[in-house]
């Protein structure tokens, strides 16, 4: 699979200076952690789940989480497990079909080896599990169960812990909780693909819910947790992990309190005013702003609960030609000694040593999401990816 693989090759050629690479479930963890992109969540109770997965693949989704936790009722867990096994079996019957990276969000550690056993040969379609309310104490049993299931199935299985517990939110216990989480995931580093942020649970602890005009970064108690998680868990010195952006809850706005935040100029230049109006109508301007802030704060990808959120996340993940040019200049072998140079776009300073980690991260994102042509912006990428 590849990002933007659902659009015609001739369109990709027009959009990209460097096209997104191909990858699969067996690719390196380093590449897959970035390639996750917009991870679409779906309740495991959906009766046509296999068809939904195939349909979303055709719309550019490359990672999905099938949820047995908060998205379904307690009384529905057993039926949802049976449905998952049945739907995976149906998918496995169609050899050669391109499918997203598939993860199951469980409630208990015991579900992990049990589900892998029940899936049987269809477990080959499974990339791993999402582990809820992760702390050191609660998380270790999940990671041990994952290791057991991996050995029994004979295939690589990844974990994606969700950081969402009150202990992480509360200031008096935050550092201790983060230190414990760090110990747990470091012990199982080769199995931890990414850390996910449960911002909805954070807000719940204070009876909060952000409006569609607000981002997670406007809710200060939440923003402070994101900053501390990235500070301790997202470092670029080789000790950090990929940390993914929080869920955007809205997919249609009924009444807008604040004026739209989506500037007209990029859309007028791209002759896409109609697209701008559609994005505003469906509360997407807030989503676009939050994605931009996610990236500025060191997060990659995003949890998504609606298919309409996927393309904006991916379009804004494409590396611009200017970013690519700067990153390449910084990482040239002859720059190994450091120094400062004017960017090829002559609009900024590139300082080789301080900007090296940014450049390395940018080139990895360029490999996964591609590099836009010099005259291509996110408007063109959005418009090209929308199904006709």
CSV table of C-alpha atoms in Angstrom, one decimal:
chain,number,residue,atom,x,y,z
A,1,UNK,CA,0.0,0.0,0.0
A,2,UNK,CA,1.0,3.6,-0.2
A,3,UNK,CA,-0.4,7.0,0.8
A,4,UNK,CA,-2.5,8.6,-2.0
A,5,UNK,CA,-2.4,5.2,-3.8
A,6,UNK,CA,-6.2,5.5,-4.3
A,7,UNK,CA,-5.7,8.3,-6.8
A,8,UNK,CA,-4.7,7.8,-10.5
A,9,UNK,CA,-0.9,7.5,-11.2
A,10,UNK,CA,-1.0,10.4,-13.7
A,11,UNK,CA,-2.6,12.6,-11.0
A,12,UNK,CA,0.1,11.6,-8.4
A,13,UNK,CA,2.8,12.4,-11.0
A,14,UNK,CA,1.3,15.9,-11.3
A,15,UNK,CA,1.1,16.4,-7.6
A,16,UNK,CA,4.4,15.0,-6.3
A,17,UNK,CA,8.0,15.9,-6.8
A,18,UNK,CA,8.7,12.6,-4.9
A,19,UNK,CA,5.8,10.1,-4.7
A,20,UNK,CA,5.0,8.3,-1.4
A,21,UNK,CA,6.8,5.0,-1.0
A,22,UNK,CA,5.1,1.6,-0.9
A,23,UNK,CA,5.0,-0.2,2.4
A,24,UNK,CA,3.3,-3.1,4.1
A,25,UNK,CA,2.7,-4.8,7.4
A,26,UNK,CA,6.3,-6.3,7.2
A,27,UNK,CA,8.0,-2.9,6.8
A,28,UNK,CA,10.2,-1.5,9.5
A,29,UNK,CA,8.6,-0.3,12.7
A,30,UNK,CA,10.3,3.1,12.2
A,31,UNK,CA,8.6,3.6,8.8
A,32,UNK,CA,5.3,2.1,9.9
A,33,UNK,CA,5.0,4.4,13.0
A,34,UNK,CA,5.0,7.4,10.6
A,35,UNK,CA,3.0,5.7,7.9
A,36,UNK,CA,0.0,5.2,10.3
A,37,UNK,CA,-1.2,8.6,9.3
A,38,UNK,CA,-4.9,9.1,10.1
A,39,UNK,CA,-5.8,5.9,12.0
A,40,UNK,CA,-9.6,5.3,11.5
A,41,UNK,CA,-11.4,3.8,14.5
A,42,UNK,CA,-14.5,1.6,14.0
A,43,UNK,CA,-16.7,-0.2,16.5
A,44,UNK,CA,-16.1,-3.9,16.3
A,45,UNK,CA,-19.9,-4.5,16.3
A,46,UNK,CA,-20.5,-3.2,12.7
A,47,UNK,CA,-22.2,-6.0,10.8
A,48,UNK,CA,-20.5,-5.3,7.5
A,49,UNK,CA,-17.1,-4.5,9.0
A,50,UNK,CA,-15.1,-6.5,6.4
A,51,UNK,CA,-16.9,-4.5,3.6
A,52,UNK,CA,-16.2,-1.3,5.5
A,53,UNK,CA,-12.5,-2.0,5.7
A,54,UNK,CA,-12.3,-2.7,2.0
A,55,UNK,CA,-14.3,0.4,1.2
A,56,UNK,CA,-12.1,2.6,3.3
A,57,UNK,CA,-8.9,1.1,1.8
A,58,UNK,CA,-10.2,2.4,-1.6
A,59,UNK,CA,-10.5,5.9,-0.1
A,60,UNK,CA,-6.9,6.1,1.1
A,61,UNK,CA,-7.1,4.7,4.7
A,62,UNK,CA,-3.9,2.8,5.6
A,63,UNK,CA,-4.5,2.1,9.3
A,64,UNK,CA,-7.6,1.1,11.2
A,65,UNK,CA,-8.5,0.2,14.8
A,66,UNK,CA,-11.4,-2.1,15.4
A,67,UNK,CA,-12.7,-1.2,18.9
A,68,UNK,CA,-13.9,-3.5,21.6
A,69,UNK,CA,-13.6,-0.8,24.3
A,70,UNK,CA,-15.3,2.5,24.8
A,71,UNK,CA,-17.1,2.6,21.5
A,72,UNK,CA,-19.3,-0.4,22.4
A,73,UNK,CA,-21.5,-1.2,25.4
A,74,UNK,CA,-20.3,-3.6,28.1
A,75,UNK,CA,-23.1,-6.0,27.1
A,76,UNK,CA,-21.9,-6.2,23.5
A,77,UNK,CA,-18.3,-7.3,24.0
A,78,UNK,CA,-18.9,-11.0,23.5
A,79,UNK,CA,-20.9,-10.4,20.3
A,80,UNK,CA,-18.3,-8.0,19.1
A,81,UNK,CA,-15.5,-10.5,19.5
A,82,UNK,CA,-17.5,-13.1,17.5
A,83,UNK,CA,-18.1,-10.5,14.8
A,84,UNK,CA,-14.4,-9.7,14.6
A,85,UNK,CA,-13.4,-13.3,14.2
A,86,UNK,CA,-16.1,-13.8,11.5
A,87,UNK,CA,-15.2,-10.6,9.6
A,88,UNK,CA,-11.4,-11.3,9.7
A,89,UNK,CA,-12.1,-14.8,8.4
A,90,UNK,CA,-14.1,-13.2,5.5
A,91,UNK,CA,-11.3,-10.8,4.7
A,92,UNK,CA,-8.7,-13.6,4.8
A,93,UNK,CA,-10.6,-15.6,2.2
A,94,UNK,CA,-9.7,-12.9,-0.4
A,95,UNK,CA,-6.0,-13.4,-1.1
A,96,UNK,CA,-4.0,-10.6,-2.6
A,97,UNK,CA,-6.4,-7.8,-1.5
A,98,UNK,CA,-4.7,-4.6,-0.3
A,99,UNK,CA,-5.8,-3.9,3.3
A,100,UNK,CA,-4.9,-1.3,5.9
A,101,UNK,CA,-2.8,-2.1,8.9
A,102,UNK,CA,-5.4,-3.6,11.2
A,103,UNK,CA,-5.3,-3.2,15.0
A,104,UNK,CA,-7.8,-4.4,17.7
A,105,UNK,CA,-8.5,-2.2,20.7
A,106,UNK,CA,-9.1,-4.5,23.6
A,107,UNK,CA,-10.4,-4.1,27.2
A,108,UNK,CA,-8.4,-6.7,29.0
A,109,UNK,CA,-5.0,-8.3,28.6
A,110,UNK,CA,-6.6,-11.8,28.4
A,111,UNK,CA,-8.4,-10.8,25.2
A,112,UNK,CA,-5.2,-10.6,23.3
A,113,UNK,CA,-4.0,-14.3,23.2
A,114,UNK,CA,-7.7,-15.4,23.2
A,115,UNK,CA,-8.5,-13.4,20.0
A,116,UNK,CA,-5.3,-14.4,18.3
A,117,UNK,CA,-6.1,-18.1,19.0
A,118,UNK,CA,-9.7,-17.7,17.8
A,119,UNK,CA,-8.6,-15.8,14.6
A,120,UNK,CA,-6.5,-18.8,13.6
A,121,UNK,CA,-5.0,-18.3,10.1
A,122,UNK,CA,-6.8,-15.0,9.8
A,123,UNK,CA,-4.5,-13.6,12.4
A,124,UNK,CA,-2.1,-12.9,9.5
A,125,UNK,CA,-4.2,-9.8,8.7
A,126,UNK,CA,-3.6,-8.4,12.2
A,127,UNK,CA,-0.8,-5.9,12.9
A,128,UNK,CA,-1.4,-5.5,16.6
A,129,UNK,CA,-3.4,-4.2,19.5
A,130,UNK,CA,-4.3,-0.9,21.0
A,131,UNK,CA,-3.9,-0.9,24.8
A,132,UNK,CA,-6.3,1.3,26.8
A,133,UNK,CA,-5.7,3.5,29.8
A,134,UNK,CA,-2.0,2.6,29.8
A,135,UNK,CA,0.1,3.0,32.9
A,136,UNK,CA,3.1,0.9,34.1
A,137,UNK,CA,1.0,-1.2,36.5
A,138,UNK,CA,-1.9,-1.7,34.1
A,139,UNK,CA,0.2,-1.9,30.9
A,140,UNK,CA,2.7,-4.6,31.7
A,141,UNK,CA,0.1,-7.4,31.7
A,142,UNK,CA,-1.0,-6.2,28.3
A,143,UNK,CA,2.5,-6.2,26.9
A,144,UNK,CA,3.2,-9.6,28.4
A,145,UNK,CA,0.0,-11.0,26.8
A,146,UNK,CA,1.1,-9.5,23.5
A,147,UNK,CA,4.5,-11.2,23.7
A,148,UNK,CA,2.7,-14.5,24.4
A,149,UNK,CA,0.3,-14.1,21.5
A,150,UNK,CA,3.2,-13.1,19.2
A,151,UNK,CA,5.1,-16.3,20.1
A,152,UNK,CA,2.0,-18.5,19.7
A,153,UNK,CA,1.0,-17.0,16.3
A,154,UNK,CA,4.5,-16.9,14.9
A,155,UNK,CA,4.1,-13.3,13.6
A,156,UNK,CA,5.1,-9.8,14.6
A,157,UNK,CA,2.4,-8.0,16.6
A,158,UNK,CA,2.7,-4.3,17.6
A,159,UNK,CA,1.3,-2.5,20.6
A,160,UNK,CA,-0.1,1.0,20.6
A,161,UNK,CA,-0.6,2.1,24.2
A,162,UNK,CA,-3.2,4.8,24.8
A,163,UNK,CA,-2.1,7.5,27.3
A,164,UNK,CA,-5.4,8.6,28.9
A,165,UNK,CA,-5.5,7.8,32.6
A,166,UNK,CA,-6.3,10.4,35.3
A,167,UNK,CA,-2.9,9.7,36.9
A,168,UNK,CA,-1.3,11.1,33.8
A,169,UNK,CA,-3.5,14.2,33.8
A,170,UNK,CA,-3.2,15.2,37.4
A,171,UNK,CA,-0.2,17.4,38.0
A,172,UNK,CA,0.8,15.7,41.3
A,173,UNK,CA,1.1,12.3,39.8
A,174,UNK,CA,2.0,13.1,36.2
A,175,UNK,CA,5.8,12.8,36.3
A,176,UNK,CA,5.8,9.6,38.3
A,177,UNK,CA,3.2,8.1,35.9
A,178,UNK,CA,5.2,9.1,32.8
A,179,UNK,CA,8.3,7.7,34.3
A,180,UNK,CA,6.5,4.4,34.9
A,181,UNK,CA,5.1,4.4,31.4
A,182,UNK,CA,8.6,5.1,30.0
A,183,UNK,CA,10.0,2.0,31.9
A,184,UNK,CA,7.2,-0.2,30.6
A,185,UNK,CA,7.4,0.7,26.9
A,186,UNK,CA,11.2,0.9,26.9
A,187,UNK,CA,11.3,-2.8,28.1
A,188,UNK,CA,9.1,-3.8,25.2
A,189,UNK,CA,10.5,-1.1,22.8
A,190,UNK,CA,10.6,-3.4,19.7
A,191,UNK,CA,6.8,-4.1,20.1
A,192,UNK,CA,5.6,-0.5,20.7
A,193,UNK,CA,4.8,1.1,17.4
A,194,UNK,CA,3.4,4.4,18.7
A,195,UNK,CA,1.9,6.1,21.7
A,196,UNK,CA,-1.7,7.4,21.3
A,197,UNK,CA,-3.2,10.3,23.3
A,198,UNK,CA,-6.7,9.9,24.8
A,199,UNK,CA,-7.7,13.5,25.0
A,200,UNK,CA,-11.4,12.8,25.3
A,201,UNK,CA,-10.7,10.9,28.6
A,202,UNK,CA,-8.5,13.8,29.7
A,203,UNK,CA,-11.4,16.2,29.2
A,204,UNK,CA,-13.8,13.9,30.9
A,205,UNK,CA,-11.8,14.1,34.2
A,206,UNK,CA,-12.7,17.8,34.4
A,207,UNK,CA,-16.2,17.6,32.8
A,208,UNK,CA,-14.8,19.4,29.7
A,209,UNK,CA,-15.5,19.0,26.0
A,210,UNK,CA,-13.9,21.3,23.4
A,211,UNK,CA,-16.2,23.0,20.9
A,212,UNK,CA,-15.6,22.7,17.1
A,213,UNK,CA,-14.1,26.2,17.2
A,214,UNK,CA,-11.4,25.0,19.6
A,215,UNK,CA,-8.4,22.7,19.4
A,216,UNK,CA,-6.9,20.5,22.0
A,217,UNK,CA,-4.3,23.2,22.5
A,218,UNK,CA,-6.9,25.8,23.5
A,219,UNK,CA,-7.8,23.6,26.5
A,220,UNK,CA,-4.9,24.4,28.7
A,221,UNK,CA,-5.1,21.5,31.1
A,222,UNK,CA,-5.0,19.2,28.1
A,223,UNK,CA,-2.3,21.1,26.3
A,224,UNK,CA,0.0,20.8,29.3
A,225,UNK,CA,-0.3,17.0,29.3
A,226,UNK,CA,0.5,16.8,25.6
A,227,UNK,CA,3.6,19.0,26.2
A,228,UNK,CA,4.8,16.8,29.0
A,229,UNK,CA,4.2,13.5,27.1
A,230,UNK,CA,6.2,14.8,24.1
A,231,UNK,CA,8.8,16.2,26.5
A,232,UNK,CA,9.4,12.8,28.1
A,233,UNK,CA,8.3,10.3,25.5
A,234,UNK,CA,8.9,12.0,22.1
A,235,UNK,CA,12.5,13.0,22.2
A,236,UNK,CA,14.6,12.9,19.0
A,237,UNK,CA,17.7,11.4,20.7
A,238,UNK,CA,16.8,7.8,20.0
A,239,UNK,CA,14.9,7.3,23.3
A,240,UNK,CA,11.6,8.6,22.1
A,241,UNK,CA,8.5,7.1,20.4
A,242,UNK,CA,6.1,8.3,17.8
A,243,UNK,CA,3.3,10.1,19.6
A,244,UNK,CA,0.1,10.5,17.6
A,245,UNK,CA,-2.4,13.4,17.6
A,246,UNK,CA,-5.6,13.3,19.5
A,247,UNK,CA,-9.1,12.6,18.1
A,248,UNK,CA,-11.1,15.3,16.4
A,249,UNK,CA,-14.7,14.6,17.5
A,250,UNK,CA,-16.7,16.7,15.0
A,251,UNK,CA,-17.8,15.9,11.5
A,252,UNK,CA,-20.6,18.5,11.1
A,253,UNK,CA,-21.2,21.8,12.8
A,254,UNK,CA,-24.7,23.0,13.6
A,255,UNK,CA,-24.0,26.5,14.8
A,256,UNK,CA,-20.8,28.4,14.7
A,257,UNK,CA,-19.8,30.7,17.6
A,258,UNK,CA,-16.6,32.1,16.1
A,259,UNK,CA,-15.8,33.1,12.6
A,260,UNK,CA,-14.2,30.5,10.3
A,261,UNK,CA,-10.4,30.1,10.8
A,262,UNK,CA,-9.7,28.8,7.3
A,263,UNK,CA,-8.0,31.6,5.3
A,264,UNK,CA,-9.5,32.3,1.8
A,265,UNK,CA,-6.2,33.0,0.0
A,266,UNK,CA,-4.9,29.4,-0.5
A,267,UNK,CA,-8.3,28.3,-1.8
A,268,UNK,CA,-8.7,31.3,-4.1
A,269,UNK,CA,-5.3,30.7,-5.6
A,270,UNK,CA,-6.2,27.1,-6.1
A,271,UNK,CA,-9.7,28.0,-7.5
A,272,UNK,CA,-11.2,25.9,-4.7
A,273,UNK,CA,-13.5,28.3,-2.9
A,274,UNK,CA,-16.3,25.6,-3.0
A,275,UNK,CA,-14.0,23.2,-1.3
A,276,UNK,CA,-13.3,25.8,1.4
A,277,UNK,CA,-17.0,26.3,2.1
A,278,UNK,CA,-17.5,22.5,2.3
A,279,UNK,CA,-14.7,22.2,4.8
A,280,UNK,CA,-16.1,25.0,7.0
A,281,UNK,CA,-19.6,23.6,6.8
A,282,UNK,CA,-18.3,20.3,8.2
A,283,UNK,CA,-16.2,21.8,10.9
A,284,UNK,CA,-13.0,20.9,9.1
A,285,UNK,CA,-11.3,24.3,9.5
A,286,UNK,CA,-10.9,23.5,13.2
A,287,UNK,CA,-9.5,20.1,12.3
A,288,UNK,CA,-7.0,21.6,9.9
A,289,UNK,CA,-5.8,24.0,12.5
A,290,UNK,CA,-5.4,21.2,15.1
A,291,UNK,CA,-3.4,19.0,12.7
A,292,UNK,CA,-1.1,21.9,12.1
A,293,UNK,CA,-0.7,22.4,15.8
A,294,UNK,CA,-0.1,18.7,16.3
A,295,UNK,CA,2.8,18.8,13.9
A,296,UNK,CA,4.2,21.9,15.5
A,297,UNK,CA,4.2,20.2,18.9
A,298,UNK,CA,5.9,17.0,17.7
A,299,UNK,CA,2.9,14.7,17.1
A,300,UNK,CA,2.6,12.6,14.0
A,301,UNK,CA,-0.6,11.2,12.5
A,302,UNK,CA,-4.0,11.4,14.3
A,303,UNK,CA,-6.8,9.3,15.7
A,304,UNK,CA,-9.9,9.6,13.5
A,305,UNK,CA,-13.5,8.6,14.1
A,306,UNK,CA,-14.9,9.7,10.8
A,307,UNK,CA,-13.7,8.9,7.2
A,308,UNK,CA,-13.9,12.5,6.2
A,309,UNK,CA,-11.0,13.3,8.6
A,310,UNK,CA,-8.5,11.0,6.9
A,311,UNK,CA,-7.7,13.0,3.8
A,312,UNK,CA,-7.0,16.3,5.6
A,313,UNK,CA,-4.6,14.5,7.9
A,314,UNK,CA,-2.7,13.0,5.0
A,315,UNK,CA,-2.8,16.1,2.8
A,316,UNK,CA,-1.2,18.1,5.6
A,317,UNK,CA,1.4,15.4,6.2
A,318,UNK,CA,2.9,15.7,2.7
A,319,UNK,CA,6.2,17.4,2.8
A,320,UNK,CA,6.4,20.7,0.9
A,321,UNK,CA,9.0,21.2,-1.7
A,322,UNK,CA,10.5,23.9,0.4
A,323,UNK,CA,10.8,21.7,3.5
A,324,UNK,CA,12.3,19.0,1.4
A,325,UNK,CA,14.9,21.3,0.0
A,326,UNK,CA,15.9,22.6,3.4
A,327,UNK,CA,16.1,19.1,4.9
A,328,UNK,CA,18.3,17.9,2.0
A,329,UNK,CA,20.6,20.9,2.3
A,330,UNK,CA,21.0,20.4,6.1
A,331,UNK,CA,21.9,16.7,5.7
A,332,UNK,CA,24.4,16.9,2.9
A,333,UNK,CA,27.6,15.0,3.9
A,334,UNK,CA,29.8,18.0,3.5
A,335,UNK,CA,27.7,19.8,6.2
A,336,UNK,CA,28.7,17.3,8.9
A,337,UNK,CA,30.9,19.9,10.6
A,338,UNK,CA,27.9,22.2,11.2
A,339,UNK,CA,27.6,25.8,10.2
A,340,UNK,CA,24.8,28.1,8.9
A,341,UNK,CA,23.5,28.4,5.4
A,342,UNK,CA,20.8,30.4,3.6
A,343,UNK,CA,17.9,28.3,2.4
A,344,UNK,CA,17.6,27.6,-1.3
A,345,UNK,CA,14.3,29.6,-1.1
A,346,UNK,CA,16.3,32.5,0.4
A,347,UNK,CA,13.8,33.1,3.1
A,348,UNK,CA,15.3,31.5,6.2
A,349,UNK,CA,18.5,30.4,8.0
A,350,UNK,CA,19.3,26.7,8.1
A,351,UNK,CA,21.6,25.9,11.0
A,352,UNK,CA,23.0,22.5,10.4
A,353,UNK,CA,23.5,21.0,13.9
A,354,UNK,CA,20.3,22.3,15.6
A,355,UNK,CA,18.1,21.5,12.6
A,356,UNK,CA,19.5,18.0,11.9
A,357,UNK,CA,16.9,16.1,13.9
A,358,UNK,CA,14.1,18.1,12.2
A,359,UNK,CA,15.7,17.3,8.8
A,360,UNK,CA,15.9,13.6,9.5
A,361,UNK,CA,12.4,13.5,10.6
A,362,UNK,CA,11.2,15.5,7.6
A,363,UNK,CA,12.9,13.1,5.1
A,364,UNK,CA,11.3,10.1,6.8
A,365,UNK,CA,7.9,11.8,6.4
A,366,UNK,CA,8.8,12.6,2.8
A,367,UNK,CA,9.5,9.0,2.2
A,368,UNK,CA,6.1,7.9,3.6
A,369,UNK,CA,3.8,10.8,2.4
A,370,UNK,CA,5.8,12.1,-0.5
A,371,UNK,CA,7.0,15.6,-1.5
A,372,UNK,CA,4.7,18.0,-3.2
A,373,UNK,CA,5.7,19.6,-6.5
A,374,UNK,CA,6.8,23.2,-6.1
A,375,UNK,CA,3.5,24.7,-7.2
A,376,UNK,CA,1.3,22.2,-5.2
A,377,UNK,CA,-0.2,23.0,-1.8
A,378,UNK,CA,-2.6,21.2,0.5
A,379,UNK,CA,-5.6,22.5,-1.3
A,380,UNK,CA,-4.6,20.6,-4.5
A,381,UNK,CA,-3.8,17.5,-2.4
A,382,UNK,CA,-7.2,17.7,-0.7
A,383,UNK,CA,-9.1,18.2,-4.0
A,384,UNK,CA,-7.3,15.4,-5.8
A,385,UNK,CA,-8.0,12.9,-3.0
A,386,UNK,CA,-11.7,13.5,-2.6
A,387,UNK,CA,-13.7,10.6,-4.2
A,388,UNK,CA,-15.8,11.6,-7.3
